Coordinates of C-alpha atoms and ligand atoms in Angstrom, one line a residue:
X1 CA 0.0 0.0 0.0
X2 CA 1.2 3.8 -0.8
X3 CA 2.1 6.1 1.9
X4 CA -0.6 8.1 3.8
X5 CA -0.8 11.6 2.5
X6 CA -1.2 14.4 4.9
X7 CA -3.0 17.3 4.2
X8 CA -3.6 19.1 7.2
X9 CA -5.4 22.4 8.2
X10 CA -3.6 25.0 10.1
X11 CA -5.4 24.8 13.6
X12 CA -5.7 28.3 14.2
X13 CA -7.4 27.8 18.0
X14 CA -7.5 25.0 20.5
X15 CA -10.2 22.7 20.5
X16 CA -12.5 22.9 23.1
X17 CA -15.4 20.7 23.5
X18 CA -18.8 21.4 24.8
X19 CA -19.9 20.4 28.0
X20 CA -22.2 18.3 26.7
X21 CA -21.2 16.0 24.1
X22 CA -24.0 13.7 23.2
X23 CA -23.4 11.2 20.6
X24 CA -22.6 11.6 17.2
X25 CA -23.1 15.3 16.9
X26 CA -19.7 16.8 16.4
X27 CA -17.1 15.8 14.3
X28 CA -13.2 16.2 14.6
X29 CA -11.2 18.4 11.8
X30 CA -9.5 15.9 9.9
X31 CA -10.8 12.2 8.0
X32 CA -9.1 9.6 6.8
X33 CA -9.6 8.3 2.9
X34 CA -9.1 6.2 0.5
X35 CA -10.7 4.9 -3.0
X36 CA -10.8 1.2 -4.8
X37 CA -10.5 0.5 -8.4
X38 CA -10.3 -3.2 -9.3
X39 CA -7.5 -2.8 -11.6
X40 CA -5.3 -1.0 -9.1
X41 CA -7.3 -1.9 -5.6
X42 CA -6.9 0.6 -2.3
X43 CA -5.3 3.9 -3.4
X44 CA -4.4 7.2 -2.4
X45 CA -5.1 7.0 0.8
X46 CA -5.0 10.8 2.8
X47 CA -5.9 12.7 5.9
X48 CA -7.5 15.7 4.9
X49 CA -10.0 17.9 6.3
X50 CA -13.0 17.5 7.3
X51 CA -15.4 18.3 4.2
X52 CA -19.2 17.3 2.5
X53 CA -18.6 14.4 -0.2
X54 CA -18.8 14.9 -3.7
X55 CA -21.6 12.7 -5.0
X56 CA -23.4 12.0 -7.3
X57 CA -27.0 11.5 -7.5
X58 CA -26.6 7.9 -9.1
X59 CA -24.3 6.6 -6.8
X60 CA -24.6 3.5 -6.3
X61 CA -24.9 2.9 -2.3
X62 CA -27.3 5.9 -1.8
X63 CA -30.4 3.3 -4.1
X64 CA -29.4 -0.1 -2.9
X65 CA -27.7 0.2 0.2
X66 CA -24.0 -1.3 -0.6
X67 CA -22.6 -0.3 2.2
X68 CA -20.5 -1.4 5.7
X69 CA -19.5 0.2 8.8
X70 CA -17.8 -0.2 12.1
X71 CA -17.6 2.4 15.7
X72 CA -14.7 1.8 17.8
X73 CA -13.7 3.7 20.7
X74 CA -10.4 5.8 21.5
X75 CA -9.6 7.0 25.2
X76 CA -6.9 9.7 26.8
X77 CA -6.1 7.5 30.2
X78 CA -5.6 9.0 33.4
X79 CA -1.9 9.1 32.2
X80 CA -2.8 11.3 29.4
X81 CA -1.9 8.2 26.9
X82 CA -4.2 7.8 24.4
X83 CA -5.5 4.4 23.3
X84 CA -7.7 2.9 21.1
X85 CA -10.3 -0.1 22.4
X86 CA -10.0 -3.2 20.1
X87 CA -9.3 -2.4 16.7
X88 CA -7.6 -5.4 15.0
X89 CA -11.3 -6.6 15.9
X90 CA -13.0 -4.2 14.5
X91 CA -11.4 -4.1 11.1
X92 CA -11.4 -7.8 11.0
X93 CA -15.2 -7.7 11.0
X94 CA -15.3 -4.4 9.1
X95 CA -13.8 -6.8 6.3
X96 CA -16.2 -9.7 7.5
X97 CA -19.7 -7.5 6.8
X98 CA -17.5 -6.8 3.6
X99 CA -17.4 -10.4 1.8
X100 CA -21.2 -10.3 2.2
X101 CA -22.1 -7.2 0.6
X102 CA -19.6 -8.3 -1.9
X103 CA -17.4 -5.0 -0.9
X104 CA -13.2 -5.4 -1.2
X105 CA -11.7 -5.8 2.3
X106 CA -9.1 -4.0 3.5
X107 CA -5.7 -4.7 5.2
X108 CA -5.8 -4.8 8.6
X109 CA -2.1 -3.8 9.4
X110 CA -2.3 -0.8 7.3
X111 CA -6.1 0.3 8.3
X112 CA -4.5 0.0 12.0
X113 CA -2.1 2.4 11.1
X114 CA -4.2 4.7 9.3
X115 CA -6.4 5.2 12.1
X116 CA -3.6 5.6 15.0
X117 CA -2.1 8.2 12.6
X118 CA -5.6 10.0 12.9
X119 CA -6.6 9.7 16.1
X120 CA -3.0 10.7 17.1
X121 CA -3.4 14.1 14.6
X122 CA -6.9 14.8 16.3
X123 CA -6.0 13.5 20.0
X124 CA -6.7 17.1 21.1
X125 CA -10.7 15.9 20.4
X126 CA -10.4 13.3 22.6
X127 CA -13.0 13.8 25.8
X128 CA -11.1 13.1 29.4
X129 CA -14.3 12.9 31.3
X130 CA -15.2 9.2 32.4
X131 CA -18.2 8.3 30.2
X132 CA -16.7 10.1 27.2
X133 CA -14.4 9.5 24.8
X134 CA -13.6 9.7 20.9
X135 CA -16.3 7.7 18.4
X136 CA -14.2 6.1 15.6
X137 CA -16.7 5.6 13.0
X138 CA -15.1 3.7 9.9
X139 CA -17.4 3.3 6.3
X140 CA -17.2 1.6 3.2
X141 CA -19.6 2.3 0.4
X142 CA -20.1 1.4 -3.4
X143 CA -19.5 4.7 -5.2
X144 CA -20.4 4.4 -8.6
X145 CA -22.9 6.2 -10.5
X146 CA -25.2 3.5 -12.4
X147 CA -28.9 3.2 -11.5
X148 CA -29.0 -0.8 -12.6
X149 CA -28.6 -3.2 -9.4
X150 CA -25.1 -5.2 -9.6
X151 CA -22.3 -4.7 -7.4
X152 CA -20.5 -1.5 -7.6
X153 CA -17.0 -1.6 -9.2
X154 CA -15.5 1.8 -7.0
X155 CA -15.5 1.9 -3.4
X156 CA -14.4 4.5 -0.8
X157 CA -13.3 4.3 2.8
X158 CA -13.6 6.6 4.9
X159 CA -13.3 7.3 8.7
X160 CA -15.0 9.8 10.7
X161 CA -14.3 11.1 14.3
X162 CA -16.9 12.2 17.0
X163 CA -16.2 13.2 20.4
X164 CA -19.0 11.0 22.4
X165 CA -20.7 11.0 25.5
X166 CA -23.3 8.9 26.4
X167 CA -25.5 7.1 23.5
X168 CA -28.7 6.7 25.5
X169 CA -29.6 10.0 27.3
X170 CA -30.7 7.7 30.5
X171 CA -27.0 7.1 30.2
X172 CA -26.4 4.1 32.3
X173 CA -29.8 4.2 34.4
X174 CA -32.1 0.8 33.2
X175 CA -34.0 1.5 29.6
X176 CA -37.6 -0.4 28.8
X177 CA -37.8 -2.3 26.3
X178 CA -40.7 -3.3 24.3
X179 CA -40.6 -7.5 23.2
X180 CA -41.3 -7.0 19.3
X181 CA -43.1 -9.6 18.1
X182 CA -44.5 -8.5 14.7
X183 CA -41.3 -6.9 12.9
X184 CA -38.7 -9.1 12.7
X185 CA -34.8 -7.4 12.6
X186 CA -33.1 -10.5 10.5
X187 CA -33.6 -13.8 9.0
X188 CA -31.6 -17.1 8.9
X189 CA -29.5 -16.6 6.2
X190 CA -29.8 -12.8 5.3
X191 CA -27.2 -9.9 6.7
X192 CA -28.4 -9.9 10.3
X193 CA -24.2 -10.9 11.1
X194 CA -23.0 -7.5 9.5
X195 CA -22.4 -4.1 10.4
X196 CA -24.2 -2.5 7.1
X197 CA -26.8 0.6 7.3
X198 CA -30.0 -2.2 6.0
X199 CA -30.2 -3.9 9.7
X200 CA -30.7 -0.1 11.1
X201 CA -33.5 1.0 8.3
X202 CA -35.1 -2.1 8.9
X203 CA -35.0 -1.6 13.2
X204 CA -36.8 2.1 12.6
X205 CA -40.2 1.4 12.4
X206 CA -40.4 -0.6 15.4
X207 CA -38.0 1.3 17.4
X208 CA -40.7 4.3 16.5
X209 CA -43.6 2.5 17.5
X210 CA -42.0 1.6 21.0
X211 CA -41.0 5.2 22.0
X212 CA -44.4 6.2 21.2
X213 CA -45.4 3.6 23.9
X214 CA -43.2 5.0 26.4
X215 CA -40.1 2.4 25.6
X216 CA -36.6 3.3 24.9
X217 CA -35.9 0.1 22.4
X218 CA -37.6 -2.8 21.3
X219 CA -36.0 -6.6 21.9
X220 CA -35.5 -8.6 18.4
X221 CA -37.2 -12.2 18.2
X222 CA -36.2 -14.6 16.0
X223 CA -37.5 -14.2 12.5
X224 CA -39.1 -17.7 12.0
X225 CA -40.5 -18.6 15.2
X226 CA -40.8 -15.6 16.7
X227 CA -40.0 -17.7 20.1
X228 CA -35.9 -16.6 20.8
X229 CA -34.2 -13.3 21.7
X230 CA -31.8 -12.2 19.4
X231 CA -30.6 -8.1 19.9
X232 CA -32.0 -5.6 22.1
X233 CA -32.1 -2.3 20.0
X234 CA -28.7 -2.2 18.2
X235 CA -27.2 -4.1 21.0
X236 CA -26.2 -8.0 21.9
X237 CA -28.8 -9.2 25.1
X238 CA -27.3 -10.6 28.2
X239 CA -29.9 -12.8 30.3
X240 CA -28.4 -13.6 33.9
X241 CA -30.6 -16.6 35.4
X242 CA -30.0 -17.7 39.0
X243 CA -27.2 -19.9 38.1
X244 CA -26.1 -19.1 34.3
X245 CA -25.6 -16.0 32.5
X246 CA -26.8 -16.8 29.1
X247 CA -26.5 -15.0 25.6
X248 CA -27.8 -16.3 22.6
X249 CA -25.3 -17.7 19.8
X250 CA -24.2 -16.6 16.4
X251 CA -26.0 -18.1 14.3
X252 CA -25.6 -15.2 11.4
X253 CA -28.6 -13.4 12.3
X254 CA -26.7 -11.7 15.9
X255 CA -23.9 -9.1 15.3
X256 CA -21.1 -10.9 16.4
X257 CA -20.2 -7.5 18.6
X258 CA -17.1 -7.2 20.2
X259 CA -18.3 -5.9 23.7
X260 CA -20.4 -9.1 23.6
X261 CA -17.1 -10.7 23.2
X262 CA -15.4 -8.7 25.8
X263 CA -17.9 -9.5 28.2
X264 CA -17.6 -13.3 27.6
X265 CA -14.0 -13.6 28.3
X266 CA -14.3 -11.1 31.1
X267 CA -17.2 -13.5 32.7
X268 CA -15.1 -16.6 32.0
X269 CA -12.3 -15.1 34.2
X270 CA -14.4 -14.6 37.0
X271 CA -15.3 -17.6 36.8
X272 CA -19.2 -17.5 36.1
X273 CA -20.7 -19.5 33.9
X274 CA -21.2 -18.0 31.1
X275 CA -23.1 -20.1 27.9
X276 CA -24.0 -19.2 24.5
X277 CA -27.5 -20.7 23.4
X278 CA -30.8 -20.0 22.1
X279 CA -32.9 -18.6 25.0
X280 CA -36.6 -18.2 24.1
X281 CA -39.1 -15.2 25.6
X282 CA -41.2 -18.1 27.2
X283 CA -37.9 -19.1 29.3
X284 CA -37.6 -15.8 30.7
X285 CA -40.8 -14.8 31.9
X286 CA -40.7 -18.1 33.6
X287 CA -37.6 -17.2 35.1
X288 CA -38.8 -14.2 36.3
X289 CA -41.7 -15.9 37.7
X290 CA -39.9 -17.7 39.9
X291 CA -37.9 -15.1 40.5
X292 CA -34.4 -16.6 38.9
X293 CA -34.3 -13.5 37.0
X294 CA -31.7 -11.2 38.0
X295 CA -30.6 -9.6 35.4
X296 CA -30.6 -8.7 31.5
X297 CA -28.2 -6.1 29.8
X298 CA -27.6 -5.1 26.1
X299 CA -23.7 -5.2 25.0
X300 CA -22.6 -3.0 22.5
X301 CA -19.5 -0.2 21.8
X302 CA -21.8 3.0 22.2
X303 CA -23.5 2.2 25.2
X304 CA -21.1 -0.2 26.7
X305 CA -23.3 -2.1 29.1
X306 CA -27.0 -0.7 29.0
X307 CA -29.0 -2.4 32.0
X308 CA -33.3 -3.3 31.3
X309 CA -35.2 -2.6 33.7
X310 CA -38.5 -3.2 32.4
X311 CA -39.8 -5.6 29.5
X312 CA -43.2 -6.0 28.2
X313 CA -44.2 -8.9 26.0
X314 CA -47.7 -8.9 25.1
X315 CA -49.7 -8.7 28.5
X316 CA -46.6 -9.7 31.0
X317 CA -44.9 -6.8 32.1
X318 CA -41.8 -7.1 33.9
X319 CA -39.7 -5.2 36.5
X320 CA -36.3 -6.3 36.7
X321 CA -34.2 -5.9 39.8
X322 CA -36.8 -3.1 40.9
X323 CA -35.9 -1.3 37.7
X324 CA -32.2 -1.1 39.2
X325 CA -29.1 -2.0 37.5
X326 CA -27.9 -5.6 38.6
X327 CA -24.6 -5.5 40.6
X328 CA -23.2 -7.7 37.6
X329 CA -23.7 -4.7 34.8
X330 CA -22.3 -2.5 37.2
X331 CA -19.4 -4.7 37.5
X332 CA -18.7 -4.9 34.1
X333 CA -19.2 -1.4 33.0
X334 CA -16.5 -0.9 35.7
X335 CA -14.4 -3.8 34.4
X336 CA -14.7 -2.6 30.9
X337 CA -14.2 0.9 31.4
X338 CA -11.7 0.7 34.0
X339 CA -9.7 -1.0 31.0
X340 CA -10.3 1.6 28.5
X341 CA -9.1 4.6 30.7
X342 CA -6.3 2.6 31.9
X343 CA -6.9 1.7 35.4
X344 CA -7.1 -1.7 35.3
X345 CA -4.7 -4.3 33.9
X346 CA -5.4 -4.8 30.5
X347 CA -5.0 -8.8 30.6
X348 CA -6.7 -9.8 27.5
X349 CA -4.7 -7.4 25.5
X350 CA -7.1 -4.9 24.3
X351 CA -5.2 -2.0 24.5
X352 CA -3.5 -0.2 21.3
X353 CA -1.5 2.6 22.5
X354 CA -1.6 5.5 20.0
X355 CA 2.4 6.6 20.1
X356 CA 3.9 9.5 18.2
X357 CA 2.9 9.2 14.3
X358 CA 5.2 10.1 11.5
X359 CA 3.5 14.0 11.4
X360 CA 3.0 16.2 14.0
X361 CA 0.7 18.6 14.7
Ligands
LIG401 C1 -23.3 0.2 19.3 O1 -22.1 0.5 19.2 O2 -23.8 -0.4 20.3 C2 -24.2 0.4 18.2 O3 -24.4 -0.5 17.4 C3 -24.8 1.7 18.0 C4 -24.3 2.4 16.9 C5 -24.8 2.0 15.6 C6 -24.4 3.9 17.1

């Protein structure tokens, strides 16, 4: 691959970042870029500024949705280090959603380097408050301008910086969730496994529907019988029974996310036993009849750990742990973000420190 071009603004003040961030509503000064051709594959890839993209109407991604993304997380530690969560995961499933949506994949080593190189230009955007920190949102779209459905042959890549706070405004207090059970998220077979824009434009309706009933998000059943959970919102589900924590498996309709998987290996140190399986509605609300429900928590990189604390299906409502977070959530947000901002041992590995880049700023 070619070297990284720089062309950077002149940054004529110092950044300064609003009290309250959100999510996804500002964007650093600077992306990273890069185009495919088949006949000469990833080129010229640049950080440059920040700008609107020239498109055309007919391009390609815009009617029929070819398109893949990822968000990944960077932090400034208590050190002042910064540090990006996971990325070698990230990419590797960036270029997983790619195969099935038929887009090139990247490679890894140099997208890892890419992105330290801007995250280390724009570490000045990076939040220090616990709870915030800098949304890496990478994208991959067919670019061509052709209005017949096939493939596209030109792609670009590009990746966008936010400075985050929390994604739910309830922050980490317990959302209700609404049991969907006439939309359906993803079928057997289908795209439910990738990170592409379709599985979000297909959760709106039913997202809308619950927040007119008074619920934050709505919890995914499968598609055929309708009987297992599968996501809650755009997050993995958590279900912690008396004796088992249980989440269901991949079985290509489940975003194989990679707090879920962080929150695996993290309960398999402790110890708990922790299973991957199908886990049907009806086995819940029996659980919680007998009160072996403890818990249930979504899994995901925006939110982190986001606690339920009330779930309807049909006529059973539900109040879990009297509509408290769980000890167990709260143990893993503090496990997980402990890591992040570099006050806990990072055992598994996790960590990518961002060191001095080839340019400085
Ligand atoms: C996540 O990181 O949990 C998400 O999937 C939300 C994101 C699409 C904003």
């Amino acid at each position: 691959m070619e070297k990284i071009n720089y062309q950077l603004k002149e940054r004529s003040r110092k950044v300064e970042l609003p009290e309250n961030l959100g999510f996804g509503l500002i964007f650093t000064d600077h992306i990273f870029e890069m185009d495919y051709l088949p006949e000469i594959g990833w080129h010229n890839p640049t950080i440059k500024p920040l700008e609107n993209l020239p498109m055309h109407p007919a391009s390609m991604f815009i009617h029929y949705g070819q398109a893949i993304f990822e968000g990944l997380k960077a932090f400034k530690t208590e050190k002042g280090e910064v540090v990006i969560f996971r990325p070698e995961k990230h990419f590797k499933r960036l270029n997983r959603s790619a195969r099935r949506l038929c887009i090139p994949e990247v490679d890894v080593d140099f997208m890892l380097q890419a992105l330290t190189e801007l995250v280390n230009i724009e570490k000045e955007w990076i939040p220090i408050k616990k709870g915030e920190s800098l949304y890496i949102r990478p994208f991959v779209y067919g670019s061509d301008s052709f209005l017949g459905v096939k493939q596209s042959s030109g792609y670009k890549l590009i990746i966008l910086l936010s400075p985050v706070g929390a994604y739910y405004p309830e922050g980490f207090k317990p959302v209700k969730i609404l049991v969907q059970d006439k939309y359906v998220r993803a079928v057997r077979g289908g795209i439910g496994e990738c990170k592409t824009p379709a599985n979000y434009a297909a959760s709106l309706f039913a997202a809308d529907e619950a927040r007119k009933l008074g619920y934050t998000q709505v919890l995914w059943l499968d598609a055929i019988e309708q009987k297992y959970i599968e996501e809650v919102g755009t997050m993995n589900i958590f279900v912690r029974f008396k004796d088992e924590i249980a989440t269901p498996k991949l079985s290509g309709t489940i975003l194989p996310g990679v707090t879920r998987d962080s929150v695996i290996h993290i309960l398999k140190d402790w110890g708990m036993n922790i299973t991957e399986r199908n886990v049907s509605i009806d086995e819940v609300i029996s659980a919680y009849e007998k009160g072996d429900l403890l818990g249930i928590f979504g899994t995901g990189t925006a939110a982190i750990i986001s606690p339920v604390g009330w779930l309807r299906y049909k006529d059973n409502e539900m109040t879990i742990n009297n509509g408290q977070p769980d000890d167990l959530s709260l143990k893993l947000f503090d496990k997980i973000t402990s890591i992040q901002y570099g006050l806990a041992e990072d055992k598994f590995n996790w960590i990518t420190h961002v060191s001095k880049s080839e340019v400085e700023v």
